[in-house]
Short mmCIF file of C-alpha atoms in Angstrom, two decimals:
data_model
loop_
_atom_site.label_atom_id
_atom_site.label_comp_id
_atom_site.label_asym_id
_atom_site.label_seq_id
_atom_site.Cartn_x
_atom_site.Cartn_y
_atom_site.Cartn_z
CA MET A 1 -29.05 55.39 -23.41
CA ASN A 2 -29.65 51.62 -23.55
CA LEU A 3 -28.92 49.24 -20.72
CA VAL A 4 -25.59 47.90 -22.13
CA GLU A 5 -24.23 51.46 -22.51
CA SER A 6 -25.17 52.35 -19.04
CA LEU A 7 -23.63 49.22 -17.67
CA GLU A 8 -20.47 49.95 -19.68
CA ARG A 9 -20.24 53.45 -18.24
CA GLN A 10 -20.48 51.96 -14.77
CA MET A 11 -17.94 49.17 -15.32
CA ALA A 12 -15.39 50.98 -17.48
CA THR A 13 -14.69 54.14 -15.52
CA PRO A 14 -12.32 56.51 -17.16
CA ASN A 15 -8.82 56.41 -15.65
CA PRO A 16 -7.94 59.68 -14.05
CA ASN A 17 -4.36 59.33 -15.23
CA VAL A 18 -5.44 59.19 -18.87
CA PRO A 19 -6.17 62.64 -20.39
CA ASP A 20 -8.38 63.11 -23.40
CA LEU A 21 -6.44 61.76 -26.37
CA SER A 22 -6.75 62.46 -30.05
CA VAL A 23 -5.30 61.17 -33.30
CA GLY A 24 -1.85 62.61 -33.95
CA ASP A 25 -0.82 63.08 -30.38
CA THR A 26 2.55 61.98 -29.34
CA VAL A 27 2.09 59.97 -26.14
CA ARG A 28 3.92 57.96 -23.66
CA VAL A 29 1.77 55.11 -22.42
CA HIS A 30 2.71 53.47 -19.14
CA VAL A 31 1.49 49.81 -19.19
CA ARG A 32 1.44 47.43 -16.39
CA ILE A 33 3.15 44.18 -17.43
CA VAL A 34 2.41 41.10 -15.39
CA GLU A 35 5.03 38.38 -15.55
CA GLY A 36 4.08 35.47 -13.37
CA ASP A 37 3.57 37.12 -10.01
CA ARG A 38 5.92 40.06 -10.75
CA GLU A 39 4.60 43.31 -12.04
CA ARG A 40 6.31 46.21 -13.70
CA ILE A 41 5.52 49.30 -15.63
CA GLN A 42 6.79 49.67 -19.13
CA PRO A 43 6.54 52.89 -21.14
CA PHE A 44 5.73 52.97 -24.84
CA GLN A 45 6.14 56.22 -26.67
CA GLY A 46 4.81 57.08 -30.12
CA THR A 47 2.06 58.68 -32.20
CA ILE A 48 -1.56 57.80 -31.97
CA ILE A 49 -2.71 56.70 -35.42
CA ARG A 50 -6.11 55.39 -34.55
CA MET A 51 -8.82 55.87 -31.96
CA ARG A 52 -11.60 53.31 -31.89
CA ASN A 53 -15.07 52.79 -30.39
CA GLY A 54 -15.25 56.06 -28.58
CA LYS A 55 -16.78 55.71 -25.12
CA SER A 56 -17.67 51.91 -25.27
CA ALA A 57 -15.98 49.52 -22.91
CA GLY A 58 -14.01 48.10 -25.84
CA ALA A 59 -12.57 51.44 -26.84
CA SER A 60 -8.90 51.31 -27.96
CA PHE A 61 -6.16 53.41 -29.40
CA THR A 62 -3.14 52.44 -31.53
CA VAL A 63 0.28 53.93 -30.97
CA ARG A 64 2.94 53.80 -33.60
CA ARG A 65 6.60 54.32 -32.88
CA ILE A 66 9.71 53.81 -34.91
CA ALA A 67 11.95 51.34 -33.10
CA SER A 68 15.64 50.77 -33.77
CA ASN A 69 16.66 50.33 -37.47
CA GLY A 70 13.64 52.30 -38.47
CA ILE A 71 11.30 49.43 -37.98
CA GLY A 72 7.74 50.64 -37.20
CA VAL A 73 6.07 49.04 -34.20
CA GLU A 74 2.35 49.53 -33.53
CA ARG A 75 0.68 48.66 -30.26
CA THR A 76 -3.07 48.86 -29.51
CA PHE A 77 -4.16 49.66 -25.95
CA LEU A 78 -7.53 49.31 -24.41
CA LEU A 79 -8.57 52.81 -23.26
CA TYR A 80 -10.39 51.66 -20.12
CA SER A 81 -8.05 48.79 -19.24
CA PRO A 82 -6.67 48.92 -15.67
CA ARG A 83 -3.42 47.77 -17.25
CA VAL A 84 -2.96 51.21 -18.82
CA GLU A 85 -1.44 52.85 -15.79
CA ARG A 86 -0.92 56.37 -17.08
CA VAL A 87 -0.72 58.24 -20.35
CA GLU A 88 1.32 61.42 -20.89
CA VAL A 89 0.61 63.62 -23.87
CA MET A 90 3.93 65.01 -25.10
CA ARG A 91 2.69 66.90 -28.11
CA HIS A 92 -0.46 67.58 -30.19
CA ALA A 93 -0.41 67.52 -34.04
CA LYS A 94 -2.48 69.08 -36.67
CA VAL A 95 -4.11 66.25 -38.52
CA ARG A 96 -6.74 66.26 -41.20
CA ARG A 97 -8.00 62.65 -41.02
CA ALA A 98 -9.24 60.24 -38.38
CA LYS A 99 -6.85 57.45 -39.11
CA LEU A 100 -3.20 58.07 -39.82
CA TYR A 101 -2.50 54.86 -41.71
CA PHE A 102 -0.61 56.77 -44.32
CA LEU A 103 2.22 57.12 -41.83
CA ARG A 104 3.04 53.43 -42.38
CA GLU A 105 4.23 54.21 -45.89
CA LEU A 106 6.39 57.13 -44.85
CA SER A 107 9.59 57.22 -42.93
CA GLY A 108 12.11 59.76 -41.52
CA ARG A 109 11.41 63.42 -42.18
CA ALA A 110 8.31 62.69 -44.30
CA ALA A 111 6.58 61.02 -41.33
CA ARG A 112 6.64 64.16 -39.26
CA LEU A 113 3.26 65.82 -38.25
CA LYS A 114 2.87 69.48 -37.81
CA GLU A 115 2.56 70.50 -34.22
CA ARG A 116 -0.69 72.03 -32.93
CA ARG A 117 -0.42 74.47 -30.01
CA ASP A 118 -3.57 75.38 -28.17
CA MET B 1 -33.16 23.99 -9.62
CA LYS B 2 -33.53 27.73 -9.49
CA GLY B 3 -34.48 29.71 -12.54
CA ILE B 4 -35.46 33.09 -13.83
CA LEU B 5 -36.77 34.44 -17.12
CA GLY B 6 -35.09 37.37 -18.89
CA ARG B 7 -34.56 39.36 -21.92
CA LYS B 8 -31.24 39.37 -23.80
CA VAL B 9 -29.91 42.91 -23.86
CA GLY B 10 -26.68 42.58 -25.79
CA MET B 11 -22.97 41.94 -25.47
CA THR B 12 -20.16 43.92 -24.07
CA GLN B 13 -16.79 43.57 -22.32
CA ILE B 14 -15.99 43.79 -18.64
CA TYR B 15 -12.55 44.45 -17.23
CA GLN B 16 -11.46 42.45 -14.20
CA GLN B 17 -9.24 43.97 -11.58
CA ASP B 18 -6.09 42.43 -13.07
CA GLY B 19 -6.84 43.81 -16.47
CA THR B 20 -8.20 40.76 -18.22
CA VAL B 21 -11.14 41.41 -20.45
CA VAL B 22 -14.20 39.13 -20.11
CA PRO B 23 -16.69 39.01 -23.05
CA VAL B 24 -20.14 39.01 -21.53
CA THR B 25 -23.84 38.87 -22.51
CA VAL B 26 -26.08 41.13 -20.57
CA VAL B 27 -29.56 39.86 -19.77
CA GLU B 28 -32.30 41.81 -18.17
CA ALA B 29 -33.66 39.06 -15.82
CA GLY B 30 -36.76 39.31 -13.74
CA PRO B 31 -38.59 40.26 -11.78
CA CYS B 32 -40.48 37.03 -12.24
CA PHE B 33 -43.46 35.70 -10.43
CA VAL B 34 -44.32 32.21 -9.46
CA THR B 35 -47.61 31.68 -11.28
CA GLN B 36 -48.23 28.06 -10.52
CA LEU B 37 -46.68 25.25 -8.58
CA ARG B 38 -46.60 21.72 -10.16
CA LEU B 39 -46.85 19.01 -7.62
CA PRO B 40 -46.26 15.28 -7.95
CA GLU B 41 -49.55 14.46 -6.43
CA ARG B 42 -51.50 16.38 -8.97
CA ASP B 43 -49.32 16.79 -11.98
CA GLY B 44 -46.97 13.84 -11.71
CA TYR B 45 -43.80 16.00 -11.38
CA ARG B 46 -42.47 18.85 -9.44
CA ALA B 47 -41.84 22.28 -11.01
CA VAL B 48 -42.51 26.00 -10.68
CA GLN B 49 -44.14 27.98 -13.37
CA LEU B 50 -42.55 31.34 -13.74
CA GLY B 51 -44.01 34.43 -15.41
CA PHE B 52 -42.11 37.39 -16.87
CA GLY B 53 -42.65 40.49 -18.78
CA PRO B 54 -45.39 43.06 -18.55
CA ALA B 55 -48.34 42.48 -20.87
CA LYS B 56 -51.45 44.49 -21.76
CA ILE B 57 -54.71 42.91 -20.94
CA LYS B 58 -55.79 42.82 -24.57
CA HIS B 59 -52.86 40.57 -25.31
CA LEU B 60 -54.07 37.89 -22.86
CA SER B 61 -56.88 35.59 -23.30
CA LYS B 62 -59.53 35.32 -20.57
CA GLY B 63 -58.00 31.89 -19.62
CA GLN B 64 -54.58 33.47 -19.15
CA GLN B 65 -56.05 36.33 -17.16
CA GLY B 66 -57.79 33.91 -14.89
CA HIS B 67 -54.68 31.80 -14.51
CA LEU B 68 -52.64 34.85 -13.43
CA ALA B 69 -55.42 36.18 -11.21
CA THR B 70 -55.36 32.86 -9.25
CA ALA B 71 -51.72 33.38 -8.51
CA GLY B 72 -52.34 37.05 -7.58
CA VAL B 73 -49.65 38.37 -9.95
CA PRO B 74 -49.64 41.19 -12.46
CA GLN B 75 -50.29 40.64 -16.26
CA LEU B 76 -47.37 38.66 -17.57
CA ARG B 77 -46.43 37.91 -21.15
CA HIS B 78 -44.28 34.78 -20.85
CA LEU B 79 -44.68 31.66 -18.79
CA ARG B 80 -42.10 28.91 -18.44
CA GLU B 81 -41.59 25.99 -16.14
CA VAL B 82 -38.58 24.98 -14.18
CA ARG B 83 -38.20 21.59 -12.64
CA THR B 84 -37.53 21.74 -8.93
CA ARG B 85 -36.29 19.40 -6.21
CA GLU B 86 -38.37 18.47 -3.12
CA ASP B 87 -36.23 20.70 -0.79
CA GLU B 88 -36.82 23.77 -2.81
CA VAL B 89 -39.73 25.82 -1.44
CA TYR B 90 -41.61 28.23 -3.66
CA THR B 91 -44.93 29.85 -2.78
CA LEU B 92 -47.55 30.97 -5.28
CA GLY B 93 -47.17 34.67 -6.29
CA GLU B 94 -43.63 34.90 -5.05
CA ARG B 95 -41.38 37.41 -6.69
CA ILE B 96 -38.08 36.16 -8.03
CA LEU B 97 -35.23 38.60 -8.58
CA VAL B 98 -31.81 38.24 -10.20
CA ASP B 99 -30.22 38.11 -6.78
CA VAL B 100 -31.00 34.39 -6.68
CA PHE B 101 -27.79 34.10 -8.71
CA GLU B 102 -24.45 35.34 -7.62
CA PRO B 103 -21.17 36.02 -9.48
CA GLY B 104 -19.00 33.07 -9.95
CA GLU B 105 -21.92 30.65 -10.16
CA ARG B 106 -22.58 28.54 -13.28
CA VAL B 107 -25.83 28.58 -15.22
CA ASP B 108 -27.53 27.12 -18.18
CA ILE B 109 -29.28 29.52 -20.60
CA GLN B 110 -32.03 28.41 -22.88
CA GLY B 111 -33.41 30.52 -25.75
CA THR B 112 -34.44 30.43 -29.41
CA SER B 113 -31.59 30.70 -31.83
CA LYS B 114 -31.61 33.34 -34.51
CA GLY B 115 -33.57 31.99 -37.53
CA ARG B 116 -31.58 31.74 -40.78
CA GLY B 117 -34.37 30.30 -42.83
CA PHE B 118 -33.86 27.48 -45.38
CA ALA B 119 -30.07 27.20 -45.41
CA GLY B 120 -27.80 25.26 -47.75
CA VAL B 121 -25.44 22.61 -46.63
CA VAL B 122 -22.37 24.87 -46.48
CA LYS B 123 -23.96 27.20 -43.97
CA ARG B 124 -25.99 24.57 -42.11
CA HIS B 125 -23.54 21.70 -41.76
CA HIS B 126 -20.20 23.43 -42.56
CA PHE B 127 -19.70 21.42 -45.77
CA ALA B 128 -16.69 22.55 -47.81
CA GLY B 129 -18.58 22.94 -51.09
CA GLY B 130 -17.12 21.96 -54.31
CA PRO B 131 -14.08 23.18 -56.33
CA HIS B 132 -14.26 26.68 -57.72
CA THR B 133 -12.01 26.12 -60.73
CA HIS B 134 -11.00 23.29 -63.10
CA GLY B 135 -13.97 23.66 -65.40
CA GLN B 136 -16.59 23.53 -62.64
CA SER B 137 -19.98 25.19 -62.96
CA ASP B 138 -22.78 25.27 -60.34
CA ARG B 139 -20.70 23.30 -57.86
CA GLU B 140 -19.43 25.98 -55.46
CA ARG B 141 -21.92 25.34 -52.65
CA ALA B 142 -23.17 21.90 -53.72
CA PRO B 143 -23.35 19.05 -51.14
CA GLY B 144 -21.69 16.50 -53.35
CA SER B 145 -22.69 12.81 -53.24
CA ILE B 146 -25.50 11.84 -50.80
CA GLY B 147 -24.94 8.07 -50.99
CA ALA B 148 -23.76 4.98 -52.79
CA CYS B 149 -25.31 2.95 -55.71
CA ALA B 150 -27.43 -0.12 -55.56
CA THR B 151 -26.25 -0.95 -52.12
CA PRO B 152 -27.95 0.37 -50.05
CA GLY B 153 -30.06 1.76 -52.90
CA ARG B 154 -31.46 4.60 -50.74
CA VAL B 155 -30.19 7.59 -48.80
CA TRP B 156 -29.18 6.90 -45.21
CA LYS B 157 -31.33 8.35 -42.51
CA GLY B 158 -29.87 11.41 -41.01
CA GLN B 159 -27.93 12.36 -44.14
CA LYS B 160 -27.00 16.02 -43.77
CA MET B 161 -29.16 18.05 -46.23
CA PRO B 162 -30.29 21.65 -46.68
CA GLY B 163 -33.19 22.75 -44.50
CA GLN B 164 -34.30 25.11 -41.78
CA LEU B 165 -31.47 26.51 -39.72
CA GLY B 166 -31.91 28.28 -36.50
CA ASN B 167 -35.15 29.57 -34.88
CA LYS B 168 -34.95 26.48 -32.66
CA GLN B 169 -34.73 26.03 -28.97
CA THR B 170 -31.08 26.05 -27.90
CA THR B 171 -29.49 25.71 -24.55
CA VAL B 172 -25.99 26.82 -23.69
CA GLN B 173 -24.63 25.04 -20.69
CA ASN B 174 -22.19 26.01 -17.92
CA LEU B 175 -21.91 29.77 -18.44
CA GLU B 176 -20.19 31.70 -15.69
CA VAL B 177 -22.12 34.43 -14.01
CA VAL B 178 -19.80 37.47 -14.01
CA LEU B 179 -22.02 40.25 -12.68
CA VAL B 180 -25.32 40.60 -10.93
CA ASP B 181 -26.97 44.00 -10.58
CA PRO B 182 -30.22 43.68 -8.47
CA GLU B 183 -30.98 47.35 -8.79
CA ARG B 184 -31.49 47.22 -12.52
CA ASN B 185 -32.26 43.47 -12.73
CA LEU B 186 -29.21 42.83 -14.80
CA LEU B 187 -27.17 39.71 -15.15
CA ALA B 188 -24.00 39.30 -17.09
CA VAL B 189 -22.68 35.88 -18.14
CA ARG B 190 -19.36 35.03 -19.78
CA GLY B 191 -19.83 34.09 -23.41
CA SER B 192 -22.77 34.21 -25.84
CA VAL B 193 -26.42 33.43 -25.38
CA PRO B 194 -28.84 32.12 -28.19
CA GLY B 195 -31.17 34.52 -29.94
CA PRO B 196 -31.32 38.05 -31.03
CA LYS B 197 -31.35 41.08 -28.72
CA GLY B 198 -34.58 41.39 -26.93
CA ALA B 199 -35.22 37.60 -27.05
CA LEU B 200 -36.70 35.73 -24.17
CA VAL B 201 -34.17 33.51 -22.33
CA LEU B 202 -34.53 31.15 -19.46
CA ILE B 203 -31.65 31.06 -16.96
CA ARG B 204 -31.37 28.00 -14.80
CA GLY B 205 -28.89 26.43 -12.42
CA VAL B 206 -26.58 24.02 -14.12
CA ARG B 207 -27.90 20.63 -15.03
CA LYS B 208 -24.55 18.95 -15.30
CA GLN B 209 -22.28 19.54 -12.39
CA ARG B 210 -18.64 19.56 -13.27
CA VAL B 211 -16.81 16.68 -11.58
CA ALA B 212 -13.24 17.20 -10.46
CA LYS B 213 -10.64 15.11 -12.31
CA GLY B 214 -10.63 11.48 -10.95
CA GLY B 215 -13.83 12.30 -9.02
#
């Protein structure tokens, strides 16, 4: 392990409220939003379509959800950011690729993923 | 001015408590040794010579070995000088560690930039190059005109032309120290630092103090 990695491990400690995530999971992410000096927690629920940079300090994951009117909204969160308060995994899915970009082209019933129970 | 020599380790990100992400460069700085004191009486100026990095004896000349033995320090690979003020006291052979710096402080970092060889004018001076279409050939990365006609009848001095780019001493000023880890001799500064990973860098106190507005 090189020095940068070991420093990253030390600085970016995993959040105990964030379980192991994987692509295809349906999650509810609770993010801390800072507005001026007020702070509140906003949930964002959707499917993880991408996990990036594994264990490095810059690791992130992207959640896609279908907002009203069937408009897709994607939001990327930094895995080790203190602003990610908590992540709940609602459902795992059986997926066969690392990035689920194909979901962007699909909508409605076609955009469903098969559930994985284990 | 205080200073220390180090080796650039690489870049990463650090989260602050409020969740902001700071891009940082990690430098393995020190331990350094004071190998010589430059005094006005003898040398005409005041400075400390710092040494850094373990070296095998076979890599040092007899002259270098003797110079280091006088200071009573281990074999060191790199020597650099840092100018000092009268009120700064250094002793010969003194060990200097990263803890001379503390988070929040500003520093200047000097290193050798990455060498890019003989570079054209587009890469070296950010020229726009020529048009790609309209019947052009061989003009995409050309510099264009380099001067006028009979007046002045020559090319101006300082005209930007192709040539060596990088591999040159570069100083980045006013970088914020974000983190100091005395246990592992690590220092993290906000922003980038010249040179490739593993390159020697010199970290010094800031040369230009920032003056408050209207000050």
